[in-house]
Amino acid sequence: MLQVAELAVVGRGSNTCLYVIAIFTMCESTEQRICIKFCFEIGKTAMETYQLLQQAYGEDVMGHTQVFDWFRRFKEGRTSVESDPRSGRLSTSRNEEMIAKVRKIIRNNRKLTVREIADDCGISVRSCDAILTDDLHMKRVCAKFVPHLLTDDQSEQRQKIARDLFERSCENVHFLKNIVRGDESWVYWYDPETKQQSSQWKGPTSLRPKKGRQVRKKTKVMLLAFFDSEGIVHHEYAPDGQTINK
């Protein structure tokens, strides 16, 4: 897209106004640098140059600091209006060696953050994140909540029982239906009725039903429940002060 920059320039030693129309096909920032260089060549000050750029570009004008910085560069003898090449780190972080290093670090400690891994590897956070998500296909997740964690012995015992039940069920299709399992849990003596449970139909002229505020009691009782493949077959509440043994 063609950009037009109009600069009102006052010639040296005269009151004649010169209008310079600069039409460029390069980016707007390069255009403004050319205008800055032009103003420097004709003897304008940095402030006058900035004011002329404001008239020409309006809201798209370069910042005050940038204009003064480029004016200083041209004053020191710079001739090019192109930006200096960046001297940052080359994009060589995502190689096989670095991917293997990140994989080793994350296997040793899976709770490290992306920034901590990047600091250990000496690469940017962006490159480290790309290695984890794109190359290693990993994502950070929260731990899943479970009632309690099993020990190695408990896990091994449950696997053994599961294999035994599976083998018996293969021999007898009705085997699992004959199993009755029991469990216990602490429950409150009374659970207040929810808002949905207390809802009822009423006519246009009938009053809205009312209920008193009910507070859940702090007293709890041990509930024993036994169930099979069809559902609960028996339940009872343990007497106060009595423990449940296997």
mmCIF file of C-alpha atoms in Angstrom:
data_model
loop_
_atom_site.group_PDB
_atom_site.id
_atom_site.type_symbol
_atom_site.label_atom_id
_atom_site.label_comp_id
_atom_site.label_asym_id
_atom_site.label_seq_id
_atom_site.Cartn_x
_atom_site.Cartn_y
_atom_site.Cartn_z
ATOM 1 C CA MET A 1 0.000 0.000 0.000
ATOM 2 C CA LEU A 2 1.393 3.428 -0.973
ATOM 3 C CA GLN A 3 1.947 5.892 1.860
ATOM 4 C CA VAL A 4 2.061 9.655 1.348
ATOM 5 C CA ALA A 5 3.963 11.883 3.772
ATOM 6 C CA GLU A 6 3.706 15.641 3.409
ATOM 7 C CA LEU A 7 6.314 17.768 5.183
ATOM 8 C CA ALA A 8 6.164 21.537 5.380
ATOM 9 C CA VAL A 9 9.806 22.634 5.283
ATOM 10 C CA VAL A 10 11.026 26.174 5.795
ATOM 11 C CA GLY A 11 14.112 26.885 3.660
ATOM 12 C CA ARG A 12 17.257 28.295 5.168
ATOM 13 C CA GLY A 13 17.457 32.049 5.214
ATOM 14 C CA SER A 14 14.015 32.544 3.631
ATOM 15 C CA ASN A 15 10.357 32.421 4.482
ATOM 16 C CA THR A 16 9.533 30.291 1.485
ATOM 17 C CA CYS A 17 7.554 27.156 2.385
ATOM 18 C CA LEU A 18 8.515 24.046 0.548
ATOM 19 C CA TYR A 19 6.230 21.016 0.484
ATOM 20 C CA VAL A 20 7.934 17.716 0.024
ATOM 21 C CA ILE A 21 5.737 14.786 -1.023
ATOM 22 C CA ALA A 22 7.446 11.498 -0.317
ATOM 23 C CA ILE A 23 5.820 8.387 -1.779
ATOM 24 C CA PHE A 24 7.322 5.093 -0.751
ATOM 25 C CA THR A 25 6.344 1.461 -1.079
ATOM 26 C CA MET A 26 8.223 0.309 2.028
ATOM 27 C CA CYS A 27 6.862 0.069 5.560
ATOM 28 C CA GLU A 28 5.741 3.227 7.339
ATOM 29 C CA SER A 29 8.522 3.126 9.940
ATOM 30 C CA THR A 30 11.142 3.158 7.178
ATOM 31 C CA GLU A 31 9.329 6.053 5.524
ATOM 32 C CA GLN A 32 9.541 8.097 8.697
ATOM 33 C CA ARG A 33 13.246 7.354 9.053
ATOM 34 C CA ILE A 34 13.785 8.664 5.531
ATOM 35 C CA CYS A 35 11.858 11.798 6.468
ATOM 36 C CA ILE A 36 14.010 12.186 9.596
ATOM 37 C CA LYS A 37 17.158 11.888 7.495
ATOM 38 C CA PHE A 38 15.792 14.416 4.995
ATOM 39 C CA CYS A 39 15.035 16.930 7.750
ATOM 40 C CA PHE A 40 18.520 16.475 9.184
ATOM 41 C CA GLU A 41 20.092 17.085 5.784
ATOM 42 C CA ILE A 42 18.241 20.393 5.325
ATOM 43 C CA GLY A 43 19.205 21.644 8.765
ATOM 44 C CA LYS A 44 16.105 20.968 10.863
ATOM 45 C CA THR A 45 16.432 20.319 14.572
ATOM 46 C CA ALA A 46 15.196 17.129 16.207
ATOM 47 C CA MET A 47 12.183 18.908 17.733
ATOM 48 C CA GLU A 48 11.219 20.517 14.428
ATOM 49 C CA THR A 49 11.533 17.125 12.741
ATOM 50 C CA TYR A 50 9.249 15.519 15.299
ATOM 51 C CA GLN A 51 6.658 18.270 14.905
ATOM 52 C CA LEU A 52 6.666 17.874 11.095
ATOM 53 C CA LEU A 53 6.241 14.095 11.433
ATOM 54 C CA GLN A 54 3.267 14.698 13.728
ATOM 55 C CA GLN A 55 1.655 16.875 11.063
ATOM 56 C CA ALA A 56 2.248 14.257 8.380
ATOM 57 C CA TYR A 57 1.456 11.001 10.198
ATOM 58 C CA GLY A 58 -0.824 12.071 13.040
ATOM 59 C CA GLU A 59 -1.461 9.170 15.420
ATOM 60 C CA ASP A 60 0.845 6.875 13.437
ATOM 61 C CA VAL A 61 3.926 8.981 14.115
ATOM 62 C CA MET A 62 6.976 7.349 15.681
ATOM 63 C CA GLY A 63 7.580 7.914 19.360
ATOM 64 C CA HIS A 64 9.371 11.014 20.581
ATOM 65 C CA THR A 65 12.329 8.973 21.833
ATOM 66 C CA GLN A 66 12.638 7.035 18.561
ATOM 67 C CA VAL A 67 12.660 10.196 16.452
ATOM 68 C CA PHE A 68 15.355 11.821 18.587
ATOM 69 C CA ASP A 69 17.391 8.593 18.606
ATOM 70 C CA TRP A 70 17.359 8.267 14.810
ATOM 71 C CA PHE A 71 18.123 11.992 14.439
ATOM 72 C CA ARG A 72 21.180 11.491 16.673
ATOM 73 C CA ARG A 73 22.321 8.506 14.576
ATOM 74 C CA PHE A 74 22.179 10.533 11.341
ATOM 75 C CA LYS A 75 23.990 13.384 13.090
ATOM 76 C CA GLU A 76 26.790 10.953 14.067
ATOM 77 C CA GLY A 77 27.265 9.941 10.423
ATOM 78 C CA ARG A 78 24.826 7.065 9.881
ATOM 79 C CA THR A 79 23.559 6.784 6.311
ATOM 80 C CA SER A 80 21.310 3.691 6.339
ATOM 81 C CA VAL A 81 17.638 3.976 7.318
ATOM 82 C CA GLU A 82 17.241 0.226 7.843
ATOM 83 C CA SER A 83 17.062 -1.321 11.321
ATOM 84 C CA ASP A 84 20.196 -2.904 12.726
ATOM 85 C CA PRO A 85 20.267 -6.719 12.564
ATOM 86 C CA ARG A 86 19.349 -8.299 15.862
ATOM 87 C CA SER A 87 22.187 -9.894 17.772
ATOM 88 C CA GLY A 88 19.969 -12.236 19.799
ATOM 89 C CA ARG A 89 20.393 -15.965 20.188
ATOM 90 C CA LEU A 90 19.954 -17.981 17.008
ATOM 91 C CA SER A 91 16.941 -20.236 16.816
ATOM 92 C CA THR A 92 18.883 -23.425 17.505
ATOM 93 C CA SER A 93 17.290 -24.343 20.823
ATOM 94 C CA ARG A 94 14.893 -26.935 19.442
ATOM 95 C CA ASN A 95 17.343 -29.613 18.390
ATOM 96 C CA GLU A 96 17.561 -33.299 19.264
ATOM 97 C CA GLU A 97 20.165 -32.713 21.965
ATOM 98 C CA MET A 98 18.095 -30.042 23.728
ATOM 99 C CA ILE A 99 14.885 -32.097 23.461
ATOM 100 C CA ALA A 100 16.643 -35.052 25.103
ATOM 101 C CA LYS A 101 17.960 -32.783 27.852
ATOM 102 C CA VAL A 102 14.495 -31.376 28.601
ATOM 103 C CA ARG A 103 13.050 -34.916 28.632
ATOM 104 C CA LYS A 104 15.654 -36.037 31.172
ATOM 105 C CA ILE A 105 15.059 -33.032 33.439
ATOM 106 C CA ILE A 106 11.284 -33.418 33.402
ATOM 107 C CA ARG A 107 11.510 -37.131 34.187
ATOM 108 C CA ASN A 108 13.618 -36.411 37.266
ATOM 109 C CA ASN A 109 11.185 -33.791 38.562
ATOM 110 C CA ARG A 110 7.791 -33.390 36.925
ATOM 111 C CA LYS A 111 6.814 -30.454 39.150
ATOM 112 C CA LEU A 112 9.335 -28.015 37.651
ATOM 113 C CA THR A 113 7.906 -24.948 35.922
ATOM 114 C CA VAL A 114 8.693 -24.014 32.330
ATOM 115 C CA ARG A 115 10.886 -21.145 33.506
ATOM 116 C CA GLU A 116 12.891 -23.389 35.840
ATOM 117 C CA ILE A 117 13.490 -25.907 33.035
ATOM 118 C CA ALA A 118 14.444 -23.118 30.638
ATOM 119 C CA ASP A 119 16.960 -21.722 33.141
ATOM 120 C CA ASP A 120 18.517 -25.165 33.632
ATOM 121 C CA CYS A 121 18.853 -25.672 29.874
ATOM 122 C CA GLY A 122 19.932 -22.115 29.077
ATOM 123 C CA ILE A 123 17.141 -21.507 26.542
ATOM 124 C CA SER A 124 14.215 -19.127 26.338
ATOM 125 C CA VAL A 125 10.905 -19.871 28.030
ATOM 126 C CA ARG A 126 9.160 -19.836 24.652
ATOM 127 C CA SER A 127 11.518 -22.446 23.188
ATOM 128 C CA CYS A 128 11.218 -24.609 26.298
ATOM 129 C CA ASP A 129 7.418 -24.462 26.151
ATOM 130 C CA ALA A 130 7.494 -25.436 22.465
ATOM 131 C CA ILE A 131 9.715 -28.441 23.241
ATOM 132 C CA LEU A 132 7.402 -29.635 26.017
ATOM 133 C CA THR A 133 4.128 -29.198 24.115
ATOM 134 C CA ASP A 134 5.064 -29.709 20.454
ATOM 135 C CA ASP A 135 8.047 -32.078 20.561
ATOM 136 C CA LEU A 136 7.372 -34.088 23.737
ATOM 137 C CA HIS A 137 3.551 -33.756 23.509
ATOM 138 C CA MET A 138 3.255 -33.049 27.232
ATOM 139 C CA LYS A 139 0.864 -30.848 29.189
ATOM 140 C CA ARG A 140 0.764 -29.737 32.801
ATOM 141 C CA VAL A 141 -2.153 -31.142 34.815
ATOM 142 C CA CYS A 142 -3.204 -31.048 38.453
ATOM 143 C CA ALA A 143 -3.097 -34.156 40.617
ATOM 144 C CA LYS A 144 -6.344 -36.128 40.732
ATOM 145 C CA PHE A 145 -7.982 -36.283 44.136
ATOM 146 C CA VAL A 146 -8.542 -39.772 45.582
ATOM 147 C CA PRO A 147 -9.844 -40.743 49.049
ATOM 148 C CA HIS A 148 -6.478 -42.201 50.057
ATOM 149 C CA LEU A 149 -3.281 -43.449 48.459
ATOM 150 C CA LEU A 150 -2.511 -47.169 48.477
ATOM 151 C CA THR A 151 0.793 -48.631 49.557
ATOM 152 C CA ASP A 152 2.693 -51.014 47.278
ATOM 153 C CA ASP A 153 1.498 -54.007 49.307
ATOM 154 C CA GLN A 154 -2.127 -52.878 49.112
ATOM 155 C CA SER A 155 -1.905 -52.341 45.359
ATOM 156 C CA GLU A 156 -0.356 -55.764 44.841
ATOM 157 C CA GLN A 157 -3.025 -57.425 47.013
ATOM 158 C CA ARG A 158 -5.852 -55.722 45.074
ATOM 159 C CA GLN A 159 -4.368 -56.813 41.765
ATOM 160 C CA LYS A 160 -4.173 -60.379 43.005
ATOM 161 C CA ILE A 161 -7.820 -60.336 44.151
ATOM 162 C CA ALA A 162 -8.949 -58.766 40.873
ATOM 163 C CA ARG A 163 -7.171 -61.431 38.805
ATOM 164 C CA ASP A 164 -8.708 -64.175 40.946
ATOM 165 C CA LEU A 165 -12.224 -62.749 40.559
ATOM 166 C CA PHE A 166 -11.747 -62.347 36.825
ATOM 167 C CA GLU A 167 -10.662 -65.969 36.420
ATOM 168 C CA ARG A 168 -13.656 -67.212 38.428
ATOM 169 C CA SER A 169 -16.071 -65.022 36.474
ATOM 170 C CA CYS A 170 -14.746 -66.528 33.239
ATOM 171 C CA GLU A 171 -15.485 -70.007 34.578
ATOM 172 C CA ASN A 172 -18.948 -69.073 35.910
ATOM 173 C CA VAL A 173 -20.925 -66.204 34.350
ATOM 174 C CA HIS A 174 -23.128 -65.949 37.468
ATOM 175 C CA PHE A 175 -20.199 -65.763 39.876
ATOM 176 C CA LEU A 176 -20.176 -61.947 40.269
ATOM 177 C CA LYS A 177 -23.931 -61.890 40.946
ATOM 178 C CA ASN A 178 -23.373 -64.009 44.067
ATOM 179 C CA ILE A 179 -20.877 -61.599 45.637
ATOM 180 C CA VAL A 180 -22.144 -59.385 48.463
ATOM 181 C CA ARG A 181 -19.866 -56.511 49.409
ATOM 182 C CA GLY A 182 -19.990 -54.315 52.482
ATOM 183 C CA ASP A 183 -18.747 -50.833 53.219
ATOM 184 C CA GLU A 184 -19.107 -48.206 55.921
ATOM 185 C CA SER A 185 -19.235 -44.419 55.969
ATOM 186 C CA TRP A 186 -19.829 -41.616 58.443
ATOM 187 C CA VAL A 187 -23.139 -39.801 57.807
ATOM 188 C CA TYR A 188 -25.035 -37.033 59.586
ATOM 189 C CA TRP A 189 -28.029 -37.891 61.689
ATOM 190 C CA TYR A 190 -30.136 -35.575 59.568
ATOM 191 C CA ASP A 191 -29.571 -33.998 56.149
ATOM 192 C CA PRO A 192 -31.682 -30.851 55.531
ATOM 193 C CA GLU A 193 -34.154 -30.968 52.690
ATOM 194 C CA THR A 194 -32.749 -29.246 49.599
ATOM 195 C CA LYS A 195 -34.561 -26.440 47.794
ATOM 196 C CA GLN A 196 -35.350 -28.738 44.883
ATOM 197 C CA GLN A 197 -36.699 -31.447 47.196
ATOM 198 C CA SER A 198 -39.035 -28.986 48.931
ATOM 199 C CA SER A 199 -40.508 -27.592 45.702
ATOM 200 C CA GLN A 200 -44.176 -28.284 44.923
ATOM 201 C CA TRP A 201 -46.898 -27.167 42.516
ATOM 202 C CA LYS A 202 -49.219 -24.309 43.484
ATOM 203 C CA GLY A 203 -52.175 -22.612 41.868
ATOM 204 C CA PRO A 204 -52.506 -18.923 40.884
ATOM 205 C CA THR A 205 -54.340 -18.047 44.113
ATOM 206 C CA SER A 206 -52.590 -20.404 46.536
ATOM 207 C CA LEU A 207 -49.863 -19.183 48.857
ATOM 208 C CA ARG A 208 -46.273 -20.164 48.474
ATOM 209 C CA PRO A 209 -45.323 -22.966 50.907
ATOM 210 C CA LYS A 210 -43.001 -22.149 53.793
ATOM 211 C CA LYS A 211 -40.484 -24.154 55.758
ATOM 212 C CA GLY A 212 -38.359 -23.409 58.758
ATOM 213 C CA ARG A 213 -34.612 -23.025 58.494
ATOM 214 C CA GLN A 214 -33.032 -26.385 59.180
ATOM 215 C CA VAL A 215 -29.447 -26.788 60.261
ATOM 216 C CA ARG A 216 -27.464 -29.979 59.785
ATOM 217 C CA LYS A 217 -26.529 -31.488 63.121
ATOM 218 C CA LYS A 218 -22.865 -31.972 63.899
ATOM 219 C CA THR A 219 -23.489 -35.455 65.291
ATOM 220 C CA LYS A 220 -22.506 -38.232 62.903
ATOM 221 C CA VAL A 221 -23.162 -41.953 62.911
ATOM 222 C CA MET A 222 -21.511 -44.896 61.185
ATOM 223 C CA LEU A 223 -23.653 -46.353 58.390
ATOM 224 C CA LEU A 224 -23.085 -49.961 57.321
ATOM 225 C CA ALA A 225 -24.293 -50.953 53.857
ATOM 226 C CA PHE A 226 -24.181 -54.306 52.054
ATOM 227 C CA PHE A 227 -24.918 -54.591 48.350
ATOM 228 C CA ASP A 228 -24.662 -56.981 45.422
ATOM 229 C CA SER A 229 -24.907 -56.543 41.663
ATOM 230 C CA GLU A 230 -28.607 -55.583 41.974
ATOM 231 C CA GLY A 231 -28.205 -52.936 44.682
ATOM 232 C CA ILE A 232 -28.338 -52.563 48.486
ATOM 233 C CA VAL A 233 -29.444 -55.725 50.267
ATOM 234 C CA HIS A 234 -29.058 -54.533 53.871
ATOM 235 C CA HIS A 235 -28.037 -51.450 55.857
ATOM 236 C CA GLU A 236 -27.885 -50.521 59.521
ATOM 237 C CA TYR A 237 -26.398 -47.882 61.829
ATOM 238 C CA ALA A 238 -23.667 -48.847 64.215
ATOM 239 C CA PRO A 239 -24.414 -48.191 67.919
ATOM 240 C CA ASP A 240 -22.755 -45.177 69.440
ATOM 241 C CA GLY A 241 -19.216 -45.978 70.606
ATOM 242 C CA GLN A 242 -18.942 -49.243 68.698
ATOM 243 C CA THR A 243 -16.197 -49.774 66.132
ATOM 244 C CA ILE A 244 -16.396 -51.760 62.926
ATOM 245 C CA ASN A 245 -13.952 -54.625 62.400
ATOM 246 C CA LYS A 246 -13.444 -56.789 59.332
#
